[in-house]
XYZ file of C-alpha atoms in Angstrom:
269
model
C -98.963 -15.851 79.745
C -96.003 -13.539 79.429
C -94.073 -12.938 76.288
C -90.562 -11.639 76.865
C -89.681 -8.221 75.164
C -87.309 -9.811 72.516
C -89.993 -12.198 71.279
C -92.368 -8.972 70.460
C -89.050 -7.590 69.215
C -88.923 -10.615 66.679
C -92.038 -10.299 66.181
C -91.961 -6.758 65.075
C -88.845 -7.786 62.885
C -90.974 -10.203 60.747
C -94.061 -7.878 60.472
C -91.829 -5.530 59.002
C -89.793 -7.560 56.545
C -93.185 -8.452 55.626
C -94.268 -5.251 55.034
C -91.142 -4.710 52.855
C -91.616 -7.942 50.792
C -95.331 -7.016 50.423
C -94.738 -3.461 49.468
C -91.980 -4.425 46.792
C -94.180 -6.670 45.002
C -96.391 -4.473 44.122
C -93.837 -1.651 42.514
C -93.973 -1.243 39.138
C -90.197 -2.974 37.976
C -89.672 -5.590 34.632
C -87.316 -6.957 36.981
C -89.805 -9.437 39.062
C -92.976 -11.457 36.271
C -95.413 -12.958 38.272
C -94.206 -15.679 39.683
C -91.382 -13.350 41.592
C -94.510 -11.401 42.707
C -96.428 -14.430 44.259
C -93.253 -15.362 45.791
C -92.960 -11.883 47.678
C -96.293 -12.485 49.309
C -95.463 -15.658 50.221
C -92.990 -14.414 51.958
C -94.829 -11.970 53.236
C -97.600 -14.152 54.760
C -95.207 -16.824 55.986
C -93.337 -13.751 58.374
C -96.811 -12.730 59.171
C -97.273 -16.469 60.732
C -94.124 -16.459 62.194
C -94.900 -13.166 63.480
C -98.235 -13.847 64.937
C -96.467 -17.274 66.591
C -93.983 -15.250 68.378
C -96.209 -12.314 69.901
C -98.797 -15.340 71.318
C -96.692 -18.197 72.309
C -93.766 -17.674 75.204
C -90.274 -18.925 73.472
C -88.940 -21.850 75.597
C -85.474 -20.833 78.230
C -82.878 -23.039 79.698
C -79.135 -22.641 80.385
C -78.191 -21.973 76.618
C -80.855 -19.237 76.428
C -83.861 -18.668 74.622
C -85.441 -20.397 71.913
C -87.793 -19.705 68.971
C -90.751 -21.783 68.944
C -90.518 -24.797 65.831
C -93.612 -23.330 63.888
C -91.507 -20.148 63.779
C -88.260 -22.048 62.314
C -90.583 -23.774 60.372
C -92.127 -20.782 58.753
C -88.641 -19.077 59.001
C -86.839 -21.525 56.769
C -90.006 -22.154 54.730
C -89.311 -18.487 53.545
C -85.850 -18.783 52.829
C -86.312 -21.464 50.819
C -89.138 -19.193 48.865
C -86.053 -16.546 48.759
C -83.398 -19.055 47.457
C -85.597 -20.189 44.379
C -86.378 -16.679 43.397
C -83.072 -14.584 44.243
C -84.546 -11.902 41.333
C -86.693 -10.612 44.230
C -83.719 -9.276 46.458
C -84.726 -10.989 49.762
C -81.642 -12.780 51.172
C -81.137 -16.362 51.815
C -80.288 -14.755 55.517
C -83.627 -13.223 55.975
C -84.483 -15.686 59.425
C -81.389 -14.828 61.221
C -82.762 -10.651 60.660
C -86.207 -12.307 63.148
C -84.160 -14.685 65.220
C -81.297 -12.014 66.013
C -83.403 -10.036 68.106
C -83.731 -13.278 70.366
C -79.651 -13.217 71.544
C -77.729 -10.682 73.662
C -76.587 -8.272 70.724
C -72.731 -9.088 71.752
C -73.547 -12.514 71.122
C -72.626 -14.543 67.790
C -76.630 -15.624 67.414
C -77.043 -11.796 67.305
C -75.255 -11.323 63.827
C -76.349 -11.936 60.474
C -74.514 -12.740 57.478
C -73.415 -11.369 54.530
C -74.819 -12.330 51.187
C -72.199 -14.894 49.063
C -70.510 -13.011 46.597
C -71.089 -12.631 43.087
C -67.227 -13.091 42.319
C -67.116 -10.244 39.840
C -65.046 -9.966 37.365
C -63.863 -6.215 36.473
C -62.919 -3.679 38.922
C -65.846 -1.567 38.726
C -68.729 -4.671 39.748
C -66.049 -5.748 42.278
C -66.007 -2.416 43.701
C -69.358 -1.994 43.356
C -70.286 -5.222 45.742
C -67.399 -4.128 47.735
C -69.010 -0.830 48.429
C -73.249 -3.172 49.150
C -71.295 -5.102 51.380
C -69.935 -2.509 53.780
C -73.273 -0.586 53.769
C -75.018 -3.993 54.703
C -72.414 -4.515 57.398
C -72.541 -1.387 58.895
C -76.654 -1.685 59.107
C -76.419 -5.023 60.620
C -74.169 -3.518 63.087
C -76.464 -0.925 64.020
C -79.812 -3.167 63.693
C -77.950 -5.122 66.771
C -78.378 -1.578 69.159
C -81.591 -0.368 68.053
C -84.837 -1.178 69.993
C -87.507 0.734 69.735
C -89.911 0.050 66.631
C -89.307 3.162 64.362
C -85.583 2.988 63.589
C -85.974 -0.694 63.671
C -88.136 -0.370 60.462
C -86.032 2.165 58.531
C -82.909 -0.073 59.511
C -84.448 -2.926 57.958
C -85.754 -0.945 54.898
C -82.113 0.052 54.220
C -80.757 -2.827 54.812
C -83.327 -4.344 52.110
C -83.233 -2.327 49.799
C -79.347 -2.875 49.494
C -79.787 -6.554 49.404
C -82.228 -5.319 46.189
C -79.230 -3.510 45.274
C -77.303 -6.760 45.096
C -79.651 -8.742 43.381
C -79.503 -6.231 40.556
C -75.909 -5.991 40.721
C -76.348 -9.999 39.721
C -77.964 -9.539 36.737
C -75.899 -6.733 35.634
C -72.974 -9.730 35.987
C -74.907 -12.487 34.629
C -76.052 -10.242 31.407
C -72.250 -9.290 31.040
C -71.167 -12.633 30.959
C -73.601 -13.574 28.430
C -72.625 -10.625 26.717
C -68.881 -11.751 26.601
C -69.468 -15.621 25.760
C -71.223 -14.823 22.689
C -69.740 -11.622 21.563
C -72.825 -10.110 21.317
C -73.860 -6.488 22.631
C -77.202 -5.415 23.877
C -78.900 -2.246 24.612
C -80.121 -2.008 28.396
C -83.785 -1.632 28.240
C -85.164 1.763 29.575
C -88.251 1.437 31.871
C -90.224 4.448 31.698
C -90.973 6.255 35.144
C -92.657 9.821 35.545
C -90.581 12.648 35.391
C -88.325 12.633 39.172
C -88.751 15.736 40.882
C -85.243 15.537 42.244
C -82.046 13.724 41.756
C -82.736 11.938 45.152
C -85.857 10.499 43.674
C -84.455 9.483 40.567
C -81.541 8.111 42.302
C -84.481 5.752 44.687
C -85.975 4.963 41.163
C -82.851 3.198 40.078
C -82.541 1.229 43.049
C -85.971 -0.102 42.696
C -86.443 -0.100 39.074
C -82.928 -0.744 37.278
C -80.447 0.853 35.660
C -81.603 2.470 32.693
C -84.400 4.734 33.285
C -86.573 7.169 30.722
C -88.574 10.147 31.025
C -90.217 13.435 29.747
C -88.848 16.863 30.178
C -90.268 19.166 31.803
C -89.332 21.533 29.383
C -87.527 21.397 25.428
C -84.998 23.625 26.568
C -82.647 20.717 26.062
C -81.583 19.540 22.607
C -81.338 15.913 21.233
C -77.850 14.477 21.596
C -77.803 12.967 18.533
C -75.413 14.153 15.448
C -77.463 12.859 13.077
C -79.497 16.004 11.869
C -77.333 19.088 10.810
C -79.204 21.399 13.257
C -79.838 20.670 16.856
C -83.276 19.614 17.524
C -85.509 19.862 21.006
C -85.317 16.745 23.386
C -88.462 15.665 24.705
C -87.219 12.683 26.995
C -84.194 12.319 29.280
C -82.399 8.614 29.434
C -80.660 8.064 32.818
C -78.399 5.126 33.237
C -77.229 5.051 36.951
C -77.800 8.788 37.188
C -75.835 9.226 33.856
C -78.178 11.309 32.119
C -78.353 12.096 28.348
C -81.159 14.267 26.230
C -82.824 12.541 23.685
C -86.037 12.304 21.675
C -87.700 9.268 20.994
C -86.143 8.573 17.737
C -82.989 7.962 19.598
C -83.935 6.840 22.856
C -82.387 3.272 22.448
C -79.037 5.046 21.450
C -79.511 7.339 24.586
C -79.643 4.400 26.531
C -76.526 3.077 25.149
C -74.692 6.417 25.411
C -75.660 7.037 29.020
C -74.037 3.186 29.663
C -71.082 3.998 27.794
C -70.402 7.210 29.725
C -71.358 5.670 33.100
C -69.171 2.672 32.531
C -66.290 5.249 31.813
C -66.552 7.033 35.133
C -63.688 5.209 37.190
């Protein structure tokens, strides 16, 4: 029995997104409780099906091309539906057309995937901001349709995902801002502690996967507190990053910190 090329390539396609999906539900972010984290390795077992389905049974030809067996649409759709119900996790509803792409010519319409629906933002900076997720995403899906061999297959896919991650968060940063606004309320953004980044690359990865608001020890108390509060500066023991908008603090005013680092990131237009 012969499997063509671009079924292993499918194949290789879901193996990976479920090495992604698997991988991400075990990191260490508020973000995703439990049931977000069961629904990753769903995921992750339903692509390993699929996976397993393409590299052992040939995909069907005739004049319109080829065509994925029906257990892999089955388990294809059965994980976007898993996706849909728990869009906290960052997987997109468009995660089957990432396996089923490799199938088609790449200058073929089967060969594309979509974009994620927009958030419809409403101030300049989120709309920018999903402006900015969506031509990254584009410009990975245009080079995921030219790649072939295994390696940059992967890291095209891990980019790609970890945008779509991107997005996700970018969803609750609208839906708490909303909230915000229809009850007049304001609310500190919670700062998840991480160890201490080693470089701004690293801290930059740790917002992607773990939020916005970040926290954690100096290396040294060369730094002082940003606070006014006290007539004479004091040492900072912990920094508070908000996007990479970093601010000094100590613990008594971490939570001000936080909204400092907000307030100064929000600023930069």
């Amino acid at each position: 029995m012969s499997i063509p090329p671009v079924a292993l390539a499918a194949a290789h396609r879901a193996r990976a997104i479920a090495t992604i999906a698997r991988t991400r539900s075990t990191k260490p972010t508020p973000v995703l409780d439990d049931a977000d984290r069961t629904a990753l390795r769903k995921i992750a077992e339903l692509l390993d099906e699929a996976a397993h389905t393409l590299e052992t049974e040939p995909a069907t030809t005739d004049n319109d091309g080829l065509h994925c067996p029906a257990d892999v649409l089955l388990s294809l759709q059965a994980t976007e539906a898993v996706a849909l119900a728990h869009p906290r996790i960052g997987i997109p509803r468009t995660l089957g057309q990432y396996v089923t792409a490799a199938l088609y010519p790449h200058d073929s319409a089967e060969s594309e995937v979509d974009l994620p629906l927009t958030l419809l933002p409403r101030t300049p900076k989120a709309m920018v901001r999903e402006a900015d997720l969506f031509g990254r995403i584009h410009g990975l899906h245009g080079t995921l349709r030219f790649v072939t061999d295994q390696a940059t297959t992967m890291l095209v896919l891990e980019d790609v995902f970890r945008l779509h991650w991107q997005h996700a968060r970018l969803a609750d940063s609208i839906a708490a801002d909303r909230a915000r606004s229809d009850s007049g309320q304001t609310s500190l953004p919670a700062a998840v502690d991480i160890p201490t980044p080693a470089t701004p690359r690293a801290l930059r990865r740790a917002h992607d996967e773990l939020g916005p608001t970040l926290t954690y020890e100096l290396n040294s108390a060369s730094l002082s507190c940003f606070s006014r509060v006290h007539p004479q500066p004091h040492p900072a023991i912990r920094m508070v990053s908000h996007y990479g908008v970093t601010i000094p603090t100590c613990d008594e005013h971490r939570d001000a910190a936080a909204h400092t680092a907000q307030e100064l990131y929000d600023a930069l237009d």
